[in-house]
PDB file of C-alpha atoms in Angstrom:
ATOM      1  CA  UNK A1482     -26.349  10.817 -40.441  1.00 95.00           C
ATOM      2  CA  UNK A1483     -24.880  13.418 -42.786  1.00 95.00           C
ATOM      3  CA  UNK A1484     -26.305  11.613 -45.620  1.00 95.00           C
ATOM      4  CA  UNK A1485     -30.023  12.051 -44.268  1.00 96.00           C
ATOM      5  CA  UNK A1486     -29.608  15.662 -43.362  1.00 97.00           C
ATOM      6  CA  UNK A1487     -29.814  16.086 -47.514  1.00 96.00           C
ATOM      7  CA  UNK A1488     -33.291  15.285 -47.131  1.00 96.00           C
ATOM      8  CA  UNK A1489     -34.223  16.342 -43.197  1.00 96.00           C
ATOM      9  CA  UNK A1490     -32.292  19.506 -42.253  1.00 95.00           C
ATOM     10  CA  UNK A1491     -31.686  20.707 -46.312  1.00 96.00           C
ATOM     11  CA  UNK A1492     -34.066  19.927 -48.614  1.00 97.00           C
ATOM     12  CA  UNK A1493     -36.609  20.416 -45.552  1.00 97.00           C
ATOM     13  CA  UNK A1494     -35.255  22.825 -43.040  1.00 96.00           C
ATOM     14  CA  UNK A1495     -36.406  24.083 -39.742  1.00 95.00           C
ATOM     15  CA  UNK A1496     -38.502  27.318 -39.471  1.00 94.00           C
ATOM     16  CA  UNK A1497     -36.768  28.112 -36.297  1.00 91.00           C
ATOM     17  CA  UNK A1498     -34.510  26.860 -33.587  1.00 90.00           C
ATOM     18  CA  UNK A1499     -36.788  25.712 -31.253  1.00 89.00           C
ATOM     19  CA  UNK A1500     -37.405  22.692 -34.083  1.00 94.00           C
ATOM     20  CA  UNK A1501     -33.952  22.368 -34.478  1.00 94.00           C
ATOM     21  CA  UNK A1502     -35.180  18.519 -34.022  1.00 96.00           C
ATOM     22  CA  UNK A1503     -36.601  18.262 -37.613  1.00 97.00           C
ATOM     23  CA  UNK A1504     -33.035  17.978 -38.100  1.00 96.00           C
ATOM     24  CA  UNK A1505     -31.059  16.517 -35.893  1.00 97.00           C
ATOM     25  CA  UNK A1506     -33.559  13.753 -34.513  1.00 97.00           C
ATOM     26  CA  UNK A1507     -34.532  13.433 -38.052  1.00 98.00           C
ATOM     27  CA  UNK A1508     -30.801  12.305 -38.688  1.00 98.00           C
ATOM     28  CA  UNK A1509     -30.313  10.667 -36.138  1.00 98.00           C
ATOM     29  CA  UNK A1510     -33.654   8.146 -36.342  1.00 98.00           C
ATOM     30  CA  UNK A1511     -32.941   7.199 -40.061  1.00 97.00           C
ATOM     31  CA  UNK A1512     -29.253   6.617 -39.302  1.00 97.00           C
ATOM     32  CA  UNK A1513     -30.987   3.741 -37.267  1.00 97.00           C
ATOM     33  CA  UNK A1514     -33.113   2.682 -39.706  1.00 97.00           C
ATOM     34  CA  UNK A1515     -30.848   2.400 -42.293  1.00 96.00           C
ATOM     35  CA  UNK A1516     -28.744   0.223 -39.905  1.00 96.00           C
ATOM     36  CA  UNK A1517     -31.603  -1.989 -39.100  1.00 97.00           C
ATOM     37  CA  UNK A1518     -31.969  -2.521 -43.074  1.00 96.00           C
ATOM     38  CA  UNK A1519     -28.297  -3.192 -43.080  1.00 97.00           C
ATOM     39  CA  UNK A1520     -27.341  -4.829 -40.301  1.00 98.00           C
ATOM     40  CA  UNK A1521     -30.399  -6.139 -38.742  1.00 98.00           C
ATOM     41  CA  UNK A1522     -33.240  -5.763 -36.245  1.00 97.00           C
ATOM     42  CA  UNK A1523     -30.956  -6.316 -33.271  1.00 97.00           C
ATOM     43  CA  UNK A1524     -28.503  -3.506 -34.342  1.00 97.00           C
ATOM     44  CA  UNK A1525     -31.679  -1.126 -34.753  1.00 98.00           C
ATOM     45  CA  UNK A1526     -32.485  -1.706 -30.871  1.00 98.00           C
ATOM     46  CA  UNK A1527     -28.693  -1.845 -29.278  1.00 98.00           C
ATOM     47  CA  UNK A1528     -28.943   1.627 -31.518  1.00 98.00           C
ATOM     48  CA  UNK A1529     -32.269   2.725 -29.304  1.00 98.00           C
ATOM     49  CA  UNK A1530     -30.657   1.646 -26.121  1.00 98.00           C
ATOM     50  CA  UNK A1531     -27.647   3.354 -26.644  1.00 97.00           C
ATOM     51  CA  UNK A1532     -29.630   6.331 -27.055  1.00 97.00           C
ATOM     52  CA  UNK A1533     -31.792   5.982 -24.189  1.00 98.00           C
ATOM     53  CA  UNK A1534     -28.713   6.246 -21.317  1.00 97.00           C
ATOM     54  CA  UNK A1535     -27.717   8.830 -22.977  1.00 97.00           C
ATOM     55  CA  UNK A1536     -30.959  10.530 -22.876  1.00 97.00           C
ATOM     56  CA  UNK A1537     -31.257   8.993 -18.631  1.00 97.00           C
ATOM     57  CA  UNK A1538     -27.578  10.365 -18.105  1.00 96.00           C
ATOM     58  CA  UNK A1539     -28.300  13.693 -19.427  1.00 96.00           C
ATOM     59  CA  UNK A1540     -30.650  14.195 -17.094  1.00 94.00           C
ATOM     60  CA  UNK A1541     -29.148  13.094 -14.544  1.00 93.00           C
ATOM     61  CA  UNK A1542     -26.991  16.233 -14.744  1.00 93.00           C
ATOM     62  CA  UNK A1543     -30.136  18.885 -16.335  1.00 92.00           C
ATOM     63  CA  UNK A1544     -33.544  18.406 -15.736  1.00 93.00           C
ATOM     64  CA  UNK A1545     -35.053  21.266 -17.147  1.00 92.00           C
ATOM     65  CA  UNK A1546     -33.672  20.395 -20.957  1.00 92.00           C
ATOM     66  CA  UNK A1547     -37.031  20.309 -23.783  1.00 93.00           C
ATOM     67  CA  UNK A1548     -36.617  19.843 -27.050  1.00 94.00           C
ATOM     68  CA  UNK A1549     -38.958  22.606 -27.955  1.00 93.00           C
ATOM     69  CA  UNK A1550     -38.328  25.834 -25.858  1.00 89.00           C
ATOM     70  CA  UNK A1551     -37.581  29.288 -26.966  1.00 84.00           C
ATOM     71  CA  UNK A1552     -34.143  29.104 -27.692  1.00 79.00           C
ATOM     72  CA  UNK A1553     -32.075  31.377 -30.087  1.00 75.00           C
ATOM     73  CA  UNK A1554     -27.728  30.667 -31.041  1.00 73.00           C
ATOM     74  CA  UNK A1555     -27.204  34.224 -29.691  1.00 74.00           C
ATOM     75  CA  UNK A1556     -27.978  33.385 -26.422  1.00 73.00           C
ATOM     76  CA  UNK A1557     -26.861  29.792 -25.985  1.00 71.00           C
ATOM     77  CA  UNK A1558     -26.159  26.422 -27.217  1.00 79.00           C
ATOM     78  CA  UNK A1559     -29.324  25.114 -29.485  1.00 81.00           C
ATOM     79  CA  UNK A1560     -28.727  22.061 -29.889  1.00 88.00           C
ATOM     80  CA  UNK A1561     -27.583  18.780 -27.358  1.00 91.00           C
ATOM     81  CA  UNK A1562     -27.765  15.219 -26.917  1.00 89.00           C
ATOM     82  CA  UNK A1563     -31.664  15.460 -26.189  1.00 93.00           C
ATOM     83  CA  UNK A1564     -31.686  17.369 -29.971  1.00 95.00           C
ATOM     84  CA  UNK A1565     -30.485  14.456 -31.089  1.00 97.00           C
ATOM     85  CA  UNK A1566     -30.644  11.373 -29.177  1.00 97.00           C
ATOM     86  CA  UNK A1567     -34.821  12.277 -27.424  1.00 97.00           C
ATOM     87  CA  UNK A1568     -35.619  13.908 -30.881  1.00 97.00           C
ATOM     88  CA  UNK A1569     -34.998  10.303 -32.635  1.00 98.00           C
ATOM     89  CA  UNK A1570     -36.705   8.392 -29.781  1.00 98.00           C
ATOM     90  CA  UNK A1571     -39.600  10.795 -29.939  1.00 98.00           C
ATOM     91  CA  UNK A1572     -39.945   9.593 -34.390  1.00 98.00           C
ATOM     92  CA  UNK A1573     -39.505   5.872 -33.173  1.00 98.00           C
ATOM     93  CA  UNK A1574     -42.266   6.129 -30.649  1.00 98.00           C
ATOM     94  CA  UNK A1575     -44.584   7.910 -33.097  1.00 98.00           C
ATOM     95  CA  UNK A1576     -43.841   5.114 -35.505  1.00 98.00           C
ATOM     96  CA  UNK A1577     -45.024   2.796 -32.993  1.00 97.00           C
ATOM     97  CA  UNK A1578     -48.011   5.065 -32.708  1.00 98.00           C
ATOM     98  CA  UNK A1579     -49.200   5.228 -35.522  1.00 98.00           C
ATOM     99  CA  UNK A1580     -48.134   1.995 -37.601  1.00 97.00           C
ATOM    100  CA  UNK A1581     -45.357   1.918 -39.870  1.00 96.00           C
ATOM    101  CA  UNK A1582     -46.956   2.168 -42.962  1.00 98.00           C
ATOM    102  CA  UNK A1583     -49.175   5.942 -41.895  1.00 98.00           C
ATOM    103  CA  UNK A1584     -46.049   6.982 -40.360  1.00 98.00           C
ATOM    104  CA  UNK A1585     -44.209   6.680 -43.910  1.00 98.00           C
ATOM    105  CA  UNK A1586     -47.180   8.156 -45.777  1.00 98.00           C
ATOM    106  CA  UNK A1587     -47.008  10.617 -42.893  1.00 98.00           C
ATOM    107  CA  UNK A1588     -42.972  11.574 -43.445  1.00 98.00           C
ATOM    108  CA  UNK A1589     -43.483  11.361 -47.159  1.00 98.00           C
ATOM    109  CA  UNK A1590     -46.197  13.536 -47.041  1.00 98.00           C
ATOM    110  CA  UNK A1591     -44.115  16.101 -44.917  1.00 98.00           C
ATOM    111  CA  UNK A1592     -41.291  15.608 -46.862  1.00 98.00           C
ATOM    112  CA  UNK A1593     -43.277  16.671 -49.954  1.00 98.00           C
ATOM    113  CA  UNK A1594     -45.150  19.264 -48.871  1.00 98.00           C
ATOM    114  CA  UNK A1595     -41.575  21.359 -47.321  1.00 98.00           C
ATOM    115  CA  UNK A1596     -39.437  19.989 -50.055  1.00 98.00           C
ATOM    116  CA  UNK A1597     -37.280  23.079 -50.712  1.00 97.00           C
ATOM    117  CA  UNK A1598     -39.133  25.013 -47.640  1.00 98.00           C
ATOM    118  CA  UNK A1599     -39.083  25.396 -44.016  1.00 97.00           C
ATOM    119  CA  UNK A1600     -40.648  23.810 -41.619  1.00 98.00           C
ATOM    120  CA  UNK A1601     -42.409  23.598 -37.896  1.00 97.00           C
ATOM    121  CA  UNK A1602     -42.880  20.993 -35.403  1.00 97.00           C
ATOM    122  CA  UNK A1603     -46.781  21.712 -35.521  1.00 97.00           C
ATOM    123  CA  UNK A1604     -45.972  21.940 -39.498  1.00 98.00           C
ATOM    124  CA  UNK A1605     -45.037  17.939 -38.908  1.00 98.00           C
ATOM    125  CA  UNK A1606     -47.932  17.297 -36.403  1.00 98.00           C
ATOM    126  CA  UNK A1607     -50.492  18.295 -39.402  1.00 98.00           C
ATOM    127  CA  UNK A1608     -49.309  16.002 -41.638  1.00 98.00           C
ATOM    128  CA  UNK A1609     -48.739  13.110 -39.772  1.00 98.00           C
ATOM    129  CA  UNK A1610     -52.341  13.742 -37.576  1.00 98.00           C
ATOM    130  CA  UNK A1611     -53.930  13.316 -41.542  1.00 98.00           C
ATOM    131  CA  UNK A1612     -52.283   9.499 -41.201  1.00 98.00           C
ATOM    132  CA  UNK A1613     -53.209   8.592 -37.676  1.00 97.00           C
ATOM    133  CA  UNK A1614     -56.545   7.777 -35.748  1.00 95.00           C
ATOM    134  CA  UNK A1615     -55.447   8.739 -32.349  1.00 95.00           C
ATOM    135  CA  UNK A1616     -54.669  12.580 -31.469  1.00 97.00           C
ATOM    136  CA  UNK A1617     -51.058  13.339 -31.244  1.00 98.00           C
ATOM    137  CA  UNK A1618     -51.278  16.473 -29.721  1.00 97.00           C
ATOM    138  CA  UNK A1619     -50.793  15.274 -26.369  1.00 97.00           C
ATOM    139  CA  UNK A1620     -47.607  12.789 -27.773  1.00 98.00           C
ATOM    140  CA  UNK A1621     -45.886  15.751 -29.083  1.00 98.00           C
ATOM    141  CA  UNK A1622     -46.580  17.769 -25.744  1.00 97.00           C
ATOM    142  CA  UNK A1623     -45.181  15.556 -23.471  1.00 98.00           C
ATOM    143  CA  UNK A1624     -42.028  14.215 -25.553  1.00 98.00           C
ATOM    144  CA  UNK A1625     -41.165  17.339 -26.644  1.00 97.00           C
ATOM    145  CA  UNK A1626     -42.469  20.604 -24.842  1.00 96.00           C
ATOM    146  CA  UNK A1627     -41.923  18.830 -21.554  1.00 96.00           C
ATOM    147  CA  UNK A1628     -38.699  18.206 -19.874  1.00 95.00           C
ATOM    148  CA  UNK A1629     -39.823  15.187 -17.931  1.00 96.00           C
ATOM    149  CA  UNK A1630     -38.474  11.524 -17.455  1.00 95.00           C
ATOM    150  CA  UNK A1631     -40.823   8.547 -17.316  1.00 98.00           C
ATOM    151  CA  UNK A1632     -40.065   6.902 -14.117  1.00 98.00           C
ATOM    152  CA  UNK A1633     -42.237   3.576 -13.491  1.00 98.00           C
ATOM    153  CA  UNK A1634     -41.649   1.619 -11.070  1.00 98.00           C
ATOM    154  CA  UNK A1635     -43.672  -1.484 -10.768  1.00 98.00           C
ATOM    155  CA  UNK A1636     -44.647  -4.924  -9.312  1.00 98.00           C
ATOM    156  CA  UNK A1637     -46.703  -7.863 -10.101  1.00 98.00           C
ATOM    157  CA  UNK A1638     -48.171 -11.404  -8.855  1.00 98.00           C
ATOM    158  CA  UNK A1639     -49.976 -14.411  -9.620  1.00 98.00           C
ATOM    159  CA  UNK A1640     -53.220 -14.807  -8.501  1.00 97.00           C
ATOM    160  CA  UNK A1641     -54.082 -18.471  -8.705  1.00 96.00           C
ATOM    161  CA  UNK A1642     -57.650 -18.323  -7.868  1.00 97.00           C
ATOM    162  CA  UNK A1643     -58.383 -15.843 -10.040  1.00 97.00           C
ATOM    163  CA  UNK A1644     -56.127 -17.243 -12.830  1.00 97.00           C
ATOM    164  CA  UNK A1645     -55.002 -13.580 -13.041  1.00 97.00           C
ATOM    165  CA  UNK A1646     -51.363 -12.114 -13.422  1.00 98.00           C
ATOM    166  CA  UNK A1647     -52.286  -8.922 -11.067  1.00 98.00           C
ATOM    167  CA  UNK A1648     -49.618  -5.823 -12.055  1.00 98.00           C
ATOM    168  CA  UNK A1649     -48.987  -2.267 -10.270  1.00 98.00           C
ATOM    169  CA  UNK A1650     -47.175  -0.040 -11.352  1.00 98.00           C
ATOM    170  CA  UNK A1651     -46.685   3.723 -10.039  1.00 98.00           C
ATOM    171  CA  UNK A1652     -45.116   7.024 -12.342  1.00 98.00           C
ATOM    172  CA  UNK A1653     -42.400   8.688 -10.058  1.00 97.00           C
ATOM    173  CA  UNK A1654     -41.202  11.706 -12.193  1.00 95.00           C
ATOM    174  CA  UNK A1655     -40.078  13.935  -9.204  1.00 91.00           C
ATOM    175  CA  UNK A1656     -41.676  16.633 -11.145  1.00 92.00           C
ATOM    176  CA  UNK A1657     -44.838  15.209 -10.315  1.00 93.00           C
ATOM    177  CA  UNK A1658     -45.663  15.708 -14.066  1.00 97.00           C
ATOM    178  CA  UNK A1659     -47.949  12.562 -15.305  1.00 98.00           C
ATOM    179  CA  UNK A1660     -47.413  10.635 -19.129  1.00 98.00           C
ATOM    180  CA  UNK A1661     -50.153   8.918 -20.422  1.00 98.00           C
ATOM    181  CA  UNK A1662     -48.800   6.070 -21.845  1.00 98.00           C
ATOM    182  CA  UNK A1663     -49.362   2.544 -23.143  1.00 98.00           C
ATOM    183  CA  UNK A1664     -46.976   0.231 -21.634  1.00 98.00           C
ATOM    184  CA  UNK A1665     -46.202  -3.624 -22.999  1.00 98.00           C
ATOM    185  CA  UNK A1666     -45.377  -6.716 -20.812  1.00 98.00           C
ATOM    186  CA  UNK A1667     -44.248 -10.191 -22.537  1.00 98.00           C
ATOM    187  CA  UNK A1668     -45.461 -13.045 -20.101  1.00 98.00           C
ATOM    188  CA  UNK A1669     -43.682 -16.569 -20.414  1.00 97.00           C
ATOM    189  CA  UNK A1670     -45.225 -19.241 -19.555  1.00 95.00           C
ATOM    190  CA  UNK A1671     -43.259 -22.524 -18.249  1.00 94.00           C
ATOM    191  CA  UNK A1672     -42.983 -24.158 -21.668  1.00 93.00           C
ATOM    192  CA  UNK A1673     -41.402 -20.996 -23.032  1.00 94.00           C
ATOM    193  CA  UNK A1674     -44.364 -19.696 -24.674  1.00 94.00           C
ATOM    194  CA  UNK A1675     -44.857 -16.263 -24.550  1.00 96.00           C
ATOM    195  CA  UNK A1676     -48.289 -13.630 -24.746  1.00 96.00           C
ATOM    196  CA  UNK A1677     -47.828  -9.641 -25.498  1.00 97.00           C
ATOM    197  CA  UNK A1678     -49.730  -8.033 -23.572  1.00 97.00           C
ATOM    198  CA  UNK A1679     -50.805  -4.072 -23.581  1.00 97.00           C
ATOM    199  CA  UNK A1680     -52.007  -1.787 -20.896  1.00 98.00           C
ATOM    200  CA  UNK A1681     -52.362   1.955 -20.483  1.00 98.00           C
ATOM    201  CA  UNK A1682     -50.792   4.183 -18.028  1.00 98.00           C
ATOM    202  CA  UNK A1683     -51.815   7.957 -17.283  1.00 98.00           C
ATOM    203  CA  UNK A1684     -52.282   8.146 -13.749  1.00 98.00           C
ATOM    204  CA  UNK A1685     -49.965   8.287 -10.443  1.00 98.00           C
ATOM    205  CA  UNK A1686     -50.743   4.381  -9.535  1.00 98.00           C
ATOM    206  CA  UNK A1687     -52.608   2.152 -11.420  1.00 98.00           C
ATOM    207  CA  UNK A1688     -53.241  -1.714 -10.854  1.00 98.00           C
ATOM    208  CA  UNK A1689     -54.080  -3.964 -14.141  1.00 98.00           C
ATOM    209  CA  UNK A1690     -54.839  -7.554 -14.233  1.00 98.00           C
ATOM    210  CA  UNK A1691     -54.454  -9.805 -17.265  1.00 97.00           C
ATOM    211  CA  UNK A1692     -55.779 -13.626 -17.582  1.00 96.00           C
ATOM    212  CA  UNK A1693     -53.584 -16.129 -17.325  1.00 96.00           C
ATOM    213  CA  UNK A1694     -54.106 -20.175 -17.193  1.00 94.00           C
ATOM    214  CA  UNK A1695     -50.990 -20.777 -14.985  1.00 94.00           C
ATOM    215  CA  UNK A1696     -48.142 -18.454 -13.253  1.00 96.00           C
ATOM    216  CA  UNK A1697     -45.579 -17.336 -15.691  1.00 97.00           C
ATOM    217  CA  UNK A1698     -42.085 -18.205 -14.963  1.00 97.00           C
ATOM    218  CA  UNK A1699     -41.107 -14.320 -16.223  1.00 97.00           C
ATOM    219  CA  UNK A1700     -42.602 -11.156 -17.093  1.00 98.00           C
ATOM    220  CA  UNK A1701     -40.353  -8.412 -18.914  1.00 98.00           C
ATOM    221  CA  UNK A1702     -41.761  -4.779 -19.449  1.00 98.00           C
ATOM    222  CA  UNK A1703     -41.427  -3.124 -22.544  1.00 98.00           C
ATOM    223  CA  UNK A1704     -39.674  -6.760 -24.445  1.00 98.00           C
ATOM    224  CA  UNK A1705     -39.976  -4.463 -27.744  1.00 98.00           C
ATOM    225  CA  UNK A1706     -37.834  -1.291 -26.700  1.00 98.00           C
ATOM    226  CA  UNK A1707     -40.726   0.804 -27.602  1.00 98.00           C
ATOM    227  CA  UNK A1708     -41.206   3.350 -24.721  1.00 98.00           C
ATOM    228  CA  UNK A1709     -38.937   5.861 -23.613  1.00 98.00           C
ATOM    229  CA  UNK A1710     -37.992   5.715 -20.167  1.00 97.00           C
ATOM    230  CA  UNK A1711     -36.558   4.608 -16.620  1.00 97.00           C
ATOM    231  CA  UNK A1712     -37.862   1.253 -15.197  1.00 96.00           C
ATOM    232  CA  UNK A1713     -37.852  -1.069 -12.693  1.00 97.00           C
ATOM    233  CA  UNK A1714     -40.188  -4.191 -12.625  1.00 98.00           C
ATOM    234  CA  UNK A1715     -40.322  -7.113 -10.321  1.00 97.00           C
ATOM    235  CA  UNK A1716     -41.915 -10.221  -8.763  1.00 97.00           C
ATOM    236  CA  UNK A1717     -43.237  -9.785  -5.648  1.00 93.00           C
TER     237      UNK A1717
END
C-alpha cells in the first residue's frame, strides 16, 4: 500500500481533499492487484470481499458518507474506510467498465500527464473517458458523489413453455436514489455447465428473461465479484 502511494498520492497528488481518493483508493486497489499477481486470482477477490463488508458495515452506522464532498482537515476527519475501501471498489468496477487493457492506457495516461503535479477526480475522468466508449460521467456520479448503497433484491423461475429463465429483481436503497447498473447471473445447467449471462438495471423493478433449453439446477448473481453492493437472490 505504502509502496503504491510513490506513484498515486506522491508522484501524482490530489488537488484537494475532496479527491483524497486518488490516493488512498489508488493504494488500496493496486495493493490488490499486486496480490492477485502474487498470490492468485482467488486472493484478488477474498481481497474485494473483504472490502465490500466493510464498505456494507460502514454504512450500517453512516449513511450520508461520499467519497467526494466538500470536506477540509480543519473541520473534520478527511479520510475513512469508504476513502479507502469504496475508493478501490469504485477503480475495480471501472476496470470492468472499460476493459483492462483502456483502463491501463487510461491510468498510464493519467499517471503521465500529473507525474510530478496535482490532480482532480474530473482530472482522472478526462483521461480515462479518451480510453472508453461508454460515458462515465454517470459511473463516477453515483460511486462517488453519491452516498448510496445498491440494494437488489431479486427472484427468478423457470418457465418451461417458454424455455425461458424469467428474473425480477427490484433496487431498495431506502434513499430511494436509483443506480443504473449492469448486473451478471451464471446459470448451471444439470450437467454442470454453466452460461454468463448480462442484464441491465436502472429502474425501481425490472423483469428480464433469458433463453434457456432446460431449468438450471442454480443461478448465482454477480459469480465474478464485479458489482458493488447488497444482495439477495432466490428461487421462487
Amino acid at each position: 500500500h505504502e509502496l503504491a502511494h510513490q506513484w498515486f498520492g506522491n508522484a501524482v497528488t490530489e488537488s484537494t481533499w475532496d479527491d483524497a481518493w486518488l490516493s488512498e483508493g489508488f493504494a488500496t486497489y493496486f495493493t490488490l492487484l499486486i496480490q492477485e499477481y502474487a498470490y492468485g486470482h482467488d486472493e484478488y477477490i477474498d481481497g474485494l470481499k473483504r472490502s465490500r463488508k466493510t464498505i456494507l458495515d460502514f454504512y450500517k452506522k453512516d449513511s450520508t458518507f461520499k467519497i467526494i464532498d466538500d470536506r477540509t482537515a480543519e473541520m473534520a476527519p478527511v479520510t475513512n474506510n469508504m476513502t479507502y475501501q469504496k475508493g478501490a471498489w469504485t477503480l475495480h468496477m471501472l476496470r470492468e467498465k472499460m476493459g483492462q487493457e483502456n483502463f491501463k492506457k487510461g491510468i498510464q495516461a493519467y499517471y503521465k500527464k500529473y507525474f510530478n503535479a496535482n490532480a482532480s477526480t474530473d482530472d482522472l475522468l478526462t483521461e480515462m473517458q479518451t480510453f472508453c466508449k461508454e460515458d462515465l460521467h454517470s459511473f463516477f456520479d453515483q460511486w462517488l458523489k453519491r452516498p448510496d448503497v445498491l440494494k437488489i433484491r431479486g427472484n427468478w423461475q423457470y418457465d418451461s413453455t417458454g424455455k425461458q429463465v424469467i428474473i425480477k429483481l427490484a433496487q431498495t436503497q431506502s434513499s430511494g436514489f436509483l443506480f443504473d447498473v449492469p448486473v451478471e447471473f451464471q446459470l448451471i445447467d444439470a450437467e454442470g455447465k454453466t452460461s454468463l449471462q448480462k442484464v441491465n438495471l436502472k429502474s425501481t423493478t425490472a423483469q428480464f428473461k433469458i433463453n434457456a433449453a432446460q431449468k438450471p439446477v442454480a443461478i448465482i448473481m454477480d459469480p465474478r465479484t464485479v458489482l458493488l453492493g447488497d444482495y439477495f437472490f432466490e428461487p421462487l
